[in-house]
Coordinates of C-alpha atoms and ligand atoms in Angstrom, one line a residue:
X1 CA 81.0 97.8 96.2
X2 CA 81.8 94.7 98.3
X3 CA 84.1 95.3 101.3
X4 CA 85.4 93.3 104.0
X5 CA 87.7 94.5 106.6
X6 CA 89.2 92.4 109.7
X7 CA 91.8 93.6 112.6
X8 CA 94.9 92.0 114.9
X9 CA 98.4 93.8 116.2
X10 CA 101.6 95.5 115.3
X11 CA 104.9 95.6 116.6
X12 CA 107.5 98.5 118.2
X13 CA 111.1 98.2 116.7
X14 CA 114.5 100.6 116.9
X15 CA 114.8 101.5 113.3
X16 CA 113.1 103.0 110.5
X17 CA 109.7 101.3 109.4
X18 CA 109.3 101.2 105.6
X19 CA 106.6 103.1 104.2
X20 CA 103.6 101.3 102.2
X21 CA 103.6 99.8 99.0
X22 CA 101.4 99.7 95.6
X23 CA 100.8 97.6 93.1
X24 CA 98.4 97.4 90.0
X25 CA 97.1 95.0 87.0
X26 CA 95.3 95.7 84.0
X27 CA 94.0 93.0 81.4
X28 CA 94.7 89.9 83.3
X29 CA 92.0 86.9 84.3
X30 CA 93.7 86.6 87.4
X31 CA 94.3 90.2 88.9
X32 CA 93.6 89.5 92.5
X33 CA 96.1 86.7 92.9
X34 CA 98.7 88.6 90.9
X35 CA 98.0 91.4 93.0
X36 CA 98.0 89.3 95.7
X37 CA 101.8 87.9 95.0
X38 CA 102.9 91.0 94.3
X39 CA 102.1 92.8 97.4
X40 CA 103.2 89.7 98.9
X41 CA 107.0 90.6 97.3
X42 CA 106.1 94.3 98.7
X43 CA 105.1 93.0 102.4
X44 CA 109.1 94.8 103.8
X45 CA 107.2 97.8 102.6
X46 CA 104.6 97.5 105.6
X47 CA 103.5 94.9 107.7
X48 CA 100.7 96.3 109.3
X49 CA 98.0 95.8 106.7
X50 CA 96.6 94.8 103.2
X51 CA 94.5 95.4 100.8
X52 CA 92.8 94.7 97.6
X53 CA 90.2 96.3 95.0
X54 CA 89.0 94.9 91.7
X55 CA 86.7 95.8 89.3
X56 CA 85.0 93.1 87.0
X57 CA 83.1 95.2 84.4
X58 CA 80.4 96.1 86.3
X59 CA 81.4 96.1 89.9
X60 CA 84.1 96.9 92.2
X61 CA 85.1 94.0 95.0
X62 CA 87.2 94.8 98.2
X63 CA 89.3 93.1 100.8
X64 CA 90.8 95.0 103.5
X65 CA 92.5 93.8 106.7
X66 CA 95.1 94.4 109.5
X67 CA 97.9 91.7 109.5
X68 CA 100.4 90.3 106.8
X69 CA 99.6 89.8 102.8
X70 CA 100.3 86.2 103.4
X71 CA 97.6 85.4 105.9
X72 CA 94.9 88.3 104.8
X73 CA 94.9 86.4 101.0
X74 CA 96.7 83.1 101.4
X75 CA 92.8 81.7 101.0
X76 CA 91.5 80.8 98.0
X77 CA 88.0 81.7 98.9
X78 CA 89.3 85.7 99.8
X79 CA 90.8 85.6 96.1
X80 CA 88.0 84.2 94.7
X81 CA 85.4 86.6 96.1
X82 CA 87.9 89.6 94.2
X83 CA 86.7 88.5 90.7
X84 CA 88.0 90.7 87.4
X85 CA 90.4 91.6 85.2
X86 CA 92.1 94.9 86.6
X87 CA 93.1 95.0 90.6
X88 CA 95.0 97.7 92.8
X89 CA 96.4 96.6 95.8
X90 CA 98.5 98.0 99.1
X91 CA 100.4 97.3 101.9
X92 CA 100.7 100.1 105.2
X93 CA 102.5 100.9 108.2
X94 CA 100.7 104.3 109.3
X95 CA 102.7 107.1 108.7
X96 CA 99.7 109.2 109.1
X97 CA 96.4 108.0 110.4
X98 CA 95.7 105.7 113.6
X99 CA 96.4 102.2 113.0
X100 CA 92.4 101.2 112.1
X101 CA 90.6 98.9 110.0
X102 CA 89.2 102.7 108.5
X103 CA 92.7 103.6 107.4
X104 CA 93.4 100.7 105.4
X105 CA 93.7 100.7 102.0
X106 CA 92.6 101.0 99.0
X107 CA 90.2 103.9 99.7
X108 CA 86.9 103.9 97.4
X109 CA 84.6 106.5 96.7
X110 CA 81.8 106.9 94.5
X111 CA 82.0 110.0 92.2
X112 CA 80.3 111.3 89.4
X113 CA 82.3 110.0 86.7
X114 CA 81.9 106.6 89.0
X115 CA 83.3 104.6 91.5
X116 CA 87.1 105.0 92.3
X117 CA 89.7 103.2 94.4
X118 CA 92.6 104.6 95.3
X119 CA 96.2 103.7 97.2
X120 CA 99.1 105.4 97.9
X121 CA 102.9 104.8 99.2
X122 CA 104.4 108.2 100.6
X123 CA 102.7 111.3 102.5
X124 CA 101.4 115.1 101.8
X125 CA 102.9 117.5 103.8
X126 CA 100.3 119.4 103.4
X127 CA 97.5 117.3 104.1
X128 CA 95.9 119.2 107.4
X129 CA 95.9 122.4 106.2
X130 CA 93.8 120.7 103.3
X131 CA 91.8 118.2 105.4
X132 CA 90.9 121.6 107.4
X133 CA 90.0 123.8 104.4
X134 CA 87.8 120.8 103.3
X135 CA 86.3 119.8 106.7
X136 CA 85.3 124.1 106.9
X137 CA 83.4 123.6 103.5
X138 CA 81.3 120.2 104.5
X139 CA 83.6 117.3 103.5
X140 CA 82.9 114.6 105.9
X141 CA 86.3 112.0 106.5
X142 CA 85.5 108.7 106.8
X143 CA 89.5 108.3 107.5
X144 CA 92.6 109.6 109.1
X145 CA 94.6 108.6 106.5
X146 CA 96.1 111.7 104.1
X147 CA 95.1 109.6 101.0
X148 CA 91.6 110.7 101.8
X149 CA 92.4 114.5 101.1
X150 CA 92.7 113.7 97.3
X151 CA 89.6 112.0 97.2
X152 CA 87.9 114.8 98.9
X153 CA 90.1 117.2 96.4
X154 CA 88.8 114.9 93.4
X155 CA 85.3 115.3 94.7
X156 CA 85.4 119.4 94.4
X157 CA 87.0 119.4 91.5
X158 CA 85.3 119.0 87.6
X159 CA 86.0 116.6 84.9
X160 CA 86.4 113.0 84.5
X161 CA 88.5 110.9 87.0
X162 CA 92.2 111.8 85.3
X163 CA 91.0 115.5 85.1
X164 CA 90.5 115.6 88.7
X165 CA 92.7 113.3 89.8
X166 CA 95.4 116.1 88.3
X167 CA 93.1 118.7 90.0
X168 CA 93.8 117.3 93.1
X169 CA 97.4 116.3 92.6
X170 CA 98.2 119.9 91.9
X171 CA 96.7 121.0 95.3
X172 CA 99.0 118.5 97.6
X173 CA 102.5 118.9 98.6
X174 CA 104.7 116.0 99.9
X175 CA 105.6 112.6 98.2
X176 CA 103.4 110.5 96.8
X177 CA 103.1 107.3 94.3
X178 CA 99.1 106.5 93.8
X179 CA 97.4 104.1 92.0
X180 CA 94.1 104.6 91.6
X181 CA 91.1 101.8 89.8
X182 CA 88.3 103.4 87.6
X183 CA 86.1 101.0 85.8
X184 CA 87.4 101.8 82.9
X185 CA 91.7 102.4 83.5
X186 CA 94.5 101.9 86.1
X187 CA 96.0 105.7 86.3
X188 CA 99.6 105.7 88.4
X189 CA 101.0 109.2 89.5
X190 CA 104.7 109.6 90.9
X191 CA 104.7 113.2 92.6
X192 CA 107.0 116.1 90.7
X193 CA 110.1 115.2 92.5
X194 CA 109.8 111.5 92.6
X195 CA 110.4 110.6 96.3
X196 CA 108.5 107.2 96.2
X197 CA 109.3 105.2 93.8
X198 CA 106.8 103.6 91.2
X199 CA 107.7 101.2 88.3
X200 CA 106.0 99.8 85.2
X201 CA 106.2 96.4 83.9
X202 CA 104.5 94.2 81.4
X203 CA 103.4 90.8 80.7
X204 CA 102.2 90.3 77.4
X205 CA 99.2 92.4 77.1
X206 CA 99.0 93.2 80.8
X207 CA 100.7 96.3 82.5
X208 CA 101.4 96.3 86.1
X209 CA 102.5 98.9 88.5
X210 CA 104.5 98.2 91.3
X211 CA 106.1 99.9 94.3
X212 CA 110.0 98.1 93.3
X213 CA 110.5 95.7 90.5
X214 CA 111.1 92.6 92.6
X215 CA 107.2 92.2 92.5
X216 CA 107.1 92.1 89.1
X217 CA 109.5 89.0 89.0
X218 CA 107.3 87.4 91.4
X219 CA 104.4 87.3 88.8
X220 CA 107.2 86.6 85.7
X221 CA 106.6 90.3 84.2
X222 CA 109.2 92.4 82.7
X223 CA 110.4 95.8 84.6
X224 CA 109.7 97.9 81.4
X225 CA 111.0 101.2 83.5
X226 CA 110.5 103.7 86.1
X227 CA 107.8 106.0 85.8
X228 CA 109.5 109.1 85.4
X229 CA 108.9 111.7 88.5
X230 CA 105.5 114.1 87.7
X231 CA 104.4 111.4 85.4
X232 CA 101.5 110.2 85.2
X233 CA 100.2 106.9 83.0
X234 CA 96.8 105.8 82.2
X235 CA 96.7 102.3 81.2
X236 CA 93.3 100.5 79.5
X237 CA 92.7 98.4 76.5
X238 CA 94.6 100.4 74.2
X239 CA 97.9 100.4 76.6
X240 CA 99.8 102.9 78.3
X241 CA 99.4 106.7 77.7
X242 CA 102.1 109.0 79.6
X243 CA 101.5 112.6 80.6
X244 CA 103.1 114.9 82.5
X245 CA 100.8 117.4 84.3
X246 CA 102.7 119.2 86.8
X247 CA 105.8 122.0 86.4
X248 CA 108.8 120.3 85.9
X249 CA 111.2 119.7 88.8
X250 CA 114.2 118.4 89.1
X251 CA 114.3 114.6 90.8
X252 CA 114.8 114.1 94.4
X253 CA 114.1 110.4 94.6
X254 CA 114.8 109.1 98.1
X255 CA 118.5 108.0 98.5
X256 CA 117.3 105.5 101.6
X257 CA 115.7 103.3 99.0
X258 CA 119.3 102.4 97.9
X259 CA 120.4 102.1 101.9
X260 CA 117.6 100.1 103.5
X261 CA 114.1 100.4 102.4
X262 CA 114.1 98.5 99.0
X263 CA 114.6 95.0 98.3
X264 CA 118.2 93.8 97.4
X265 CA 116.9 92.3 94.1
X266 CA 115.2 95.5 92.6
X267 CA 116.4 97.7 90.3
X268 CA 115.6 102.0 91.1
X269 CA 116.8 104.4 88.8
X270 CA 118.2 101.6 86.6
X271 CA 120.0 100.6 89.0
X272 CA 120.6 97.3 91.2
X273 CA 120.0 98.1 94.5
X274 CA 122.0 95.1 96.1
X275 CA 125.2 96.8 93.7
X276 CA 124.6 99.9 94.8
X277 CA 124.3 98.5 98.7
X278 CA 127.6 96.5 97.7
X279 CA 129.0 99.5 96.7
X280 CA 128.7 101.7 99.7
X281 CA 130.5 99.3 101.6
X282 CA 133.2 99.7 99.8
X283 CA 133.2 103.4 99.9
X284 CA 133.3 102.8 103.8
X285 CA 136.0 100.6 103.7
X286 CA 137.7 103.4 101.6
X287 CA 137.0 105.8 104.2
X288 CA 137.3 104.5 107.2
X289 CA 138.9 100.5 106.9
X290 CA 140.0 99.0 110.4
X291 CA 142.6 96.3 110.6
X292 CA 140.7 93.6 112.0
X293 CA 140.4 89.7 111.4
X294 CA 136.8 88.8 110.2
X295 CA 133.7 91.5 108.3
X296 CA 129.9 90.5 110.2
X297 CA 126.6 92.1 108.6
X298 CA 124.0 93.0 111.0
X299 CA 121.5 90.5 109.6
X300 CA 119.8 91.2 106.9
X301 CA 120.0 94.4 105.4
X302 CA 123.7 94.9 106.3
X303 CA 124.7 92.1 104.3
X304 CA 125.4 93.5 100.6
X305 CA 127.6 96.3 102.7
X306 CA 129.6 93.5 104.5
X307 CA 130.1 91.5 101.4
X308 CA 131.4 94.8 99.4
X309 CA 133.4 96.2 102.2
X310 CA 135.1 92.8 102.6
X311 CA 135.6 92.6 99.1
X312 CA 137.5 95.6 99.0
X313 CA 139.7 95.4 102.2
X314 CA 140.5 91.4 101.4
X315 CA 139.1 90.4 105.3
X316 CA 137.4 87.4 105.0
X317 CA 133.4 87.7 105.3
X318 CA 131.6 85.2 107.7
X319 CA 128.0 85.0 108.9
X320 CA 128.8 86.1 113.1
X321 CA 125.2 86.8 113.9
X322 CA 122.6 85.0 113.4
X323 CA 119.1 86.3 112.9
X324 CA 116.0 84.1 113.8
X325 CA 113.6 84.7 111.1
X326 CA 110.5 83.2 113.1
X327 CA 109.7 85.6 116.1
X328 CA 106.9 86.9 114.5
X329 CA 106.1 90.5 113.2
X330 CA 102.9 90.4 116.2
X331 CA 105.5 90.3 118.9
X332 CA 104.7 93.7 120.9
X333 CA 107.9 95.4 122.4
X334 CA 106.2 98.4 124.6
X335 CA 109.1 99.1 127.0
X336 CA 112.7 99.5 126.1
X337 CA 113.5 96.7 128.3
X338 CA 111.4 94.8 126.6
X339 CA 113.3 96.0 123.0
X340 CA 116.4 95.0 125.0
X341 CA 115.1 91.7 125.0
X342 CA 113.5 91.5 121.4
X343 CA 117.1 91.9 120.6
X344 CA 118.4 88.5 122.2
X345 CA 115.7 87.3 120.6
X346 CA 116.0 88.2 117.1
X347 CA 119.8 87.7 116.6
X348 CA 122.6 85.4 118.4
X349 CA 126.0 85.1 118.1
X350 CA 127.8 82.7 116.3
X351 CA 130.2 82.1 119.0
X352 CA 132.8 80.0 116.7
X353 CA 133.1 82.7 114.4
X354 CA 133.3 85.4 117.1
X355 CA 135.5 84.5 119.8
X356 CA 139.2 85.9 119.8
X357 CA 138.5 87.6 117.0
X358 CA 138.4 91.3 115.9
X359 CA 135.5 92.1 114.0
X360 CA 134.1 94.5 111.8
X361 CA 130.2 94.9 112.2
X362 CA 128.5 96.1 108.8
X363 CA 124.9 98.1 109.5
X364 CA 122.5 99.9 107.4
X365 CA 122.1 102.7 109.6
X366 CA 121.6 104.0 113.2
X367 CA 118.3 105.5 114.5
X368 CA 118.2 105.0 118.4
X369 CA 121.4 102.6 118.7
X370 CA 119.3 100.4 121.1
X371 CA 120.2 97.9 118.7
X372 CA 124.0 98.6 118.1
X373 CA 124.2 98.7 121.3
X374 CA 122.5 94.9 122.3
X375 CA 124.5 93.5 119.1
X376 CA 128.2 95.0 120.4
X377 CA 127.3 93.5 123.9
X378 CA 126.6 90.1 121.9
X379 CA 130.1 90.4 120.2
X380 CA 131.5 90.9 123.3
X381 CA 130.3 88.5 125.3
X382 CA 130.6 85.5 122.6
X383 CA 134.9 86.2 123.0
X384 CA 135.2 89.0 120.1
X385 CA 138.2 90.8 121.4
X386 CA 137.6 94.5 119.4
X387 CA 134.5 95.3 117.8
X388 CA 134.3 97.9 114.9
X389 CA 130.9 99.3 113.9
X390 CA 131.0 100.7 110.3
X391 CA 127.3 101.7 109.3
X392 CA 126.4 102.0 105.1
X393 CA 124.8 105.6 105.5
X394 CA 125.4 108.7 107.0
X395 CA 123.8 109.7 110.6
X396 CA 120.6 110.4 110.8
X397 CA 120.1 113.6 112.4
X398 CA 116.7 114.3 111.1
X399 CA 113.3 112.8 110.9
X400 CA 111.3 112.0 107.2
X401 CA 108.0 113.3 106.4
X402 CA 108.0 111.9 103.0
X403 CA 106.3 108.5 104.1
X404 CA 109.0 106.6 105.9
X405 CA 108.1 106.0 109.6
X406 CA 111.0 107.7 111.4
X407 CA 111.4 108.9 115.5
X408 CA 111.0 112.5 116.2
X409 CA 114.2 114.2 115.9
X410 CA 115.3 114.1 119.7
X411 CA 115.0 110.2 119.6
X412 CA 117.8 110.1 116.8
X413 CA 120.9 109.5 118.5
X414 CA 123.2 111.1 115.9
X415 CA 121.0 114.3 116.3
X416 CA 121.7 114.6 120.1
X417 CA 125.1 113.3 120.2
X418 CA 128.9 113.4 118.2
X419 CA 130.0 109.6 116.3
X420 CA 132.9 109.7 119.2
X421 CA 129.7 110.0 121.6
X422 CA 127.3 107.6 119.7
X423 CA 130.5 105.0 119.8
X424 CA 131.2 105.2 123.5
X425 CA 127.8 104.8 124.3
X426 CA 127.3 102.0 122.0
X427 CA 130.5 100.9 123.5
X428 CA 132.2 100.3 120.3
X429 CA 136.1 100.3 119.3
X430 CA 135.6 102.8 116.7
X431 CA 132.2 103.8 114.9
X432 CA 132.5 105.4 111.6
X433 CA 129.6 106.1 108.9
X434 CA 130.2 106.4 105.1
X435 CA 130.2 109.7 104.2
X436 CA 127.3 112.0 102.6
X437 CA 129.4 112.0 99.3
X438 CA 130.5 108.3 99.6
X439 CA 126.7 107.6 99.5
X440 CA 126.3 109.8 96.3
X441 CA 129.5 107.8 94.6
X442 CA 127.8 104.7 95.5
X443 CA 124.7 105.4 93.8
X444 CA 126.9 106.6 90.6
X445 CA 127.5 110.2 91.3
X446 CA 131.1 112.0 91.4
X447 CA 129.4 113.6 94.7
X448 CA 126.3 115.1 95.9
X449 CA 125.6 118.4 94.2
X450 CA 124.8 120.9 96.6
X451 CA 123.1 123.3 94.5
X452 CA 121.0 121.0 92.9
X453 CA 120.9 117.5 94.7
X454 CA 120.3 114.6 93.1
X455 CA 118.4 112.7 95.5
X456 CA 116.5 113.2 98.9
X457 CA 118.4 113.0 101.8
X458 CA 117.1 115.3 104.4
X459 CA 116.9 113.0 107.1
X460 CA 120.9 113.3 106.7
X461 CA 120.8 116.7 106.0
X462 CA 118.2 118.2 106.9
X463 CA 117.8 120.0 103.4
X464 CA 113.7 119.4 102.9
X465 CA 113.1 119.5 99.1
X466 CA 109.4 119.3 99.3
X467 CA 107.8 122.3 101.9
X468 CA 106.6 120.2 105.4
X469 CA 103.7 122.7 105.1
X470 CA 102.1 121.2 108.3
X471 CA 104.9 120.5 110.3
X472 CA 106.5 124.3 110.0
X473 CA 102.9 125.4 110.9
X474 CA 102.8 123.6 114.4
X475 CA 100.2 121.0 113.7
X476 CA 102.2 117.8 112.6
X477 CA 103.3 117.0 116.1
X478 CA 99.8 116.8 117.2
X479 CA 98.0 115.2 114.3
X480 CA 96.5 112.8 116.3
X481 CA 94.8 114.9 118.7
X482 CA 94.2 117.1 116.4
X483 CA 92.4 114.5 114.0
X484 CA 90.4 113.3 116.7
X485 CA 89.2 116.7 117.7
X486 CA 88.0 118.7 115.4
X487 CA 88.2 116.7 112.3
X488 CA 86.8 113.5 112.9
Ligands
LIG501 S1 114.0 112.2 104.4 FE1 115.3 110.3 104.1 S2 113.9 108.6 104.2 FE2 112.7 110.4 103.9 S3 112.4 110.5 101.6 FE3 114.2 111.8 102.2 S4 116.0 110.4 102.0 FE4 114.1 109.2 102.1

């Protein structure tokens, strides 16, 4: 296989960071460029690095490095040295595994059956106990990255690549989408409960796989549907063939997809995101409207909220904060004065709009309230004379371990403190959030089921659907050190 791999910097923020994205292409002349554009509609997914791997009917072809899809593959000569017809791609932020050129993905291996390259958006909640058990019997990581325990898991396992692939699959716990490159088909696997979303499109005799259907409108393909959680589809010349190897469960897709995580112009679970964003804000104005003069979103993923929650309590909706797109995703925040700062310089005021006016502030969520805080000040300072914070989820009281990049749980300010004490230290009016079952109405439920919920929303309610195998047995917390050693 040919492999290149290069490095440069991340960033520290107050908020969640999304998780990773895939993408794959079979049957198409130009898969790497497709690939390419579609990880480029994926890049909100993770910013941290990309990857490519293609395979061209006799060999595999690789191009792996730290930074954004836009600079890592905006050359010609990168794309160009990724010939064939079939590609997988990935964007990462590290929700396991140090942030190194070795983590980055697409993984390869060489197996029996062939070579193999394989990526994955989500995280195994199982994967030390594994990594351990495999490290005992001789496995040798070149990674810290979890996706490396089901390549290890394929390699002790028997069959051809989908017969081990299952194998392995059957032996994780936690959430997972993978796509994975043979030299002869493009598998895609959405774990049992469906966390992490995975959908399949089409473009005459090419099938894609994508993280979220905006990057199939990038390359002009057709969102054919969702791959169904537990399923998994092998596409090659003769098209798609769907399976579904594991015991059926009932699906816990993650409900922050609909929030925050997924791009306004994608469709999950058949559904519009940016309606279903839209929606909750009317649910919060519902629930908890204000009298006040003009509705703000906190730029940009606030914005569908705003417009619904507007729409619903008849205040006019007006742009009070604007966000400067150009600061760079390398700018390193390491201190929280520092954050304080990164704040002034990420959003301003539009003062015209603002002063003597009593505003409603529209946000996706809350994690530290560093932010809320900073953009409340703003208000205040630019002449608003109340300021009402009304945020488009619940609190979030508890951390994910499904693959979304979330503070420990004594970081989260809803989990240490009331809303009455989240709003005075914010130093808000009022502060309310929509409700758990104002959420579920939102994304077209009557309300959350509590026997049998319809989504993930443990980081709201702390109710885990999938076992956090590693964490409950004390060795999440110190998965570094514990990586580096006696695994490493
Ligand atoms: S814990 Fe929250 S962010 Fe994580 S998968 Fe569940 S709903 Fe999504």
């Amino acid at each position: 296989m040919v492999d290149s791999v290069k490095g440069s910097n991340i960033m520290d923020r107050d908020g969640f960071r999304d998780e990773c994205a895939v993408f794959g292409i079979y049957g198409h002349v130009d898969a790497a460029a497709h690939t390419a554009l579609g990880l480029h509609a994926l890049q909100h997914r993770g910013q941290e690095a990309a990857g490519i791997t293609t395979f061209d009917g006799s060999h595999f072809h690789a191009h792996r490095e730290l930074g954004l899809v836009g600079d890592i593959f905006a050359s010609q000569r990168i794309i160009e040295h990724l010939p064939g017809y079939s590609a997988i791609g990935h964007t990462r932020y590290s929700t396991t595994g140090e942030q190194s050129l070795r983590n980055v993905q697409p993984l390869f291996a060489d197996f029996a059956f062939g070579g193999l390259a394989i990526a994955h958006n989500g995280n195994l909640t199982n994967a030390l106990g594994l990594r351990h058990e495999l490290v005992q019997q001789g496995c040798i990581f070149q990674s810290t990255s979890d996706t490396e325990v089901i390549i290890h898991l394929m390699a002790t396992s028997q069959g051809q690549v989908v017969d081990r692939m299952v194998s392995a699959l059957r032996q994780v716990e936690g959430a997972y989408s993978v796509v994975a490159l043979s030299k002869n088909v493009l598998i895609g696997v959405r774990d049992p409960l469906g966390v992490r979303p995975l959908v399949l499109g089409q473009m005459g005799n090419t099938h894609i796989l994508a993280s979220e259907s905006c990057a199939l409108d990038i390359i002009g393909a057709t969102h054919i549907r969702d791959i169904e959680p537990g399923e998994l589809v092998i596409i090659d010349i003769d098209g798609v063939k769907s399976f579904k190897p594991f015991p059926k469960t009932g699906r816990r897709s993650c409900i922050f997809e609909y929030v925050y995580f997924s791009r306004p112009d994608s469709v999950a679970g058949g559904q519009s995101i940016y309606e279903v964003r839209k929606r909750i804000g009317a649910e919060l104005a519902r629930e908890s409207g204000v009298d006040a003069d003009v509705v703000f979103p906190i730029p940009d993923s606030g914005t569908p909220s705003a417009i619904g929650y507007a729409a619903e309590t008849g205040i006019p909706f007006e742009l009070g904060i604007i966000r400067n797109h150009y600061i760079g995703r390398t700018f390193i925040e390491p201190t929280d004065e520092i954050r304080h700062l990164g704040v002034k310089l990420k959003h301003n005021a539009n003062r015209a709009f603002v002063e003597g006016k009593r505003v409603v502030l529209i946000d996706d969520s809350i994690v530290r309230g560093i932010t809320s805080k900073k953009i409340v000040e703003m208000m205040r300072d630019a002449g608003a004379t109340e300021v009402h914070l009304r945020i488009a989820s619940p609190p979030t009281t508890n951390s994910c371990f499904y693959g979304v990049d979330t503070p420990e749980r004594d970081q989260l300010l809803a989990a240490q403190l009331s809303v009455d004490e989240m709003r005075i230290m914010i130093g808000a009016d009022s502060l309310a959030f929509v409700s758990i079952d104002g959420l579920y109405r939102a994304t077209g439920h009557p309300k959350r089921d509590n026997t049998l919920p319809q989504y993930c929303d443990a980081c709201f309610t702390g109710d885990y659907p999938i076992p956090i195998t590693d964490r409950t047995a004390g060795t999440q917390s110190t998965q570094s050190s514990l990586l580096t050693e006696s695994m490493l």
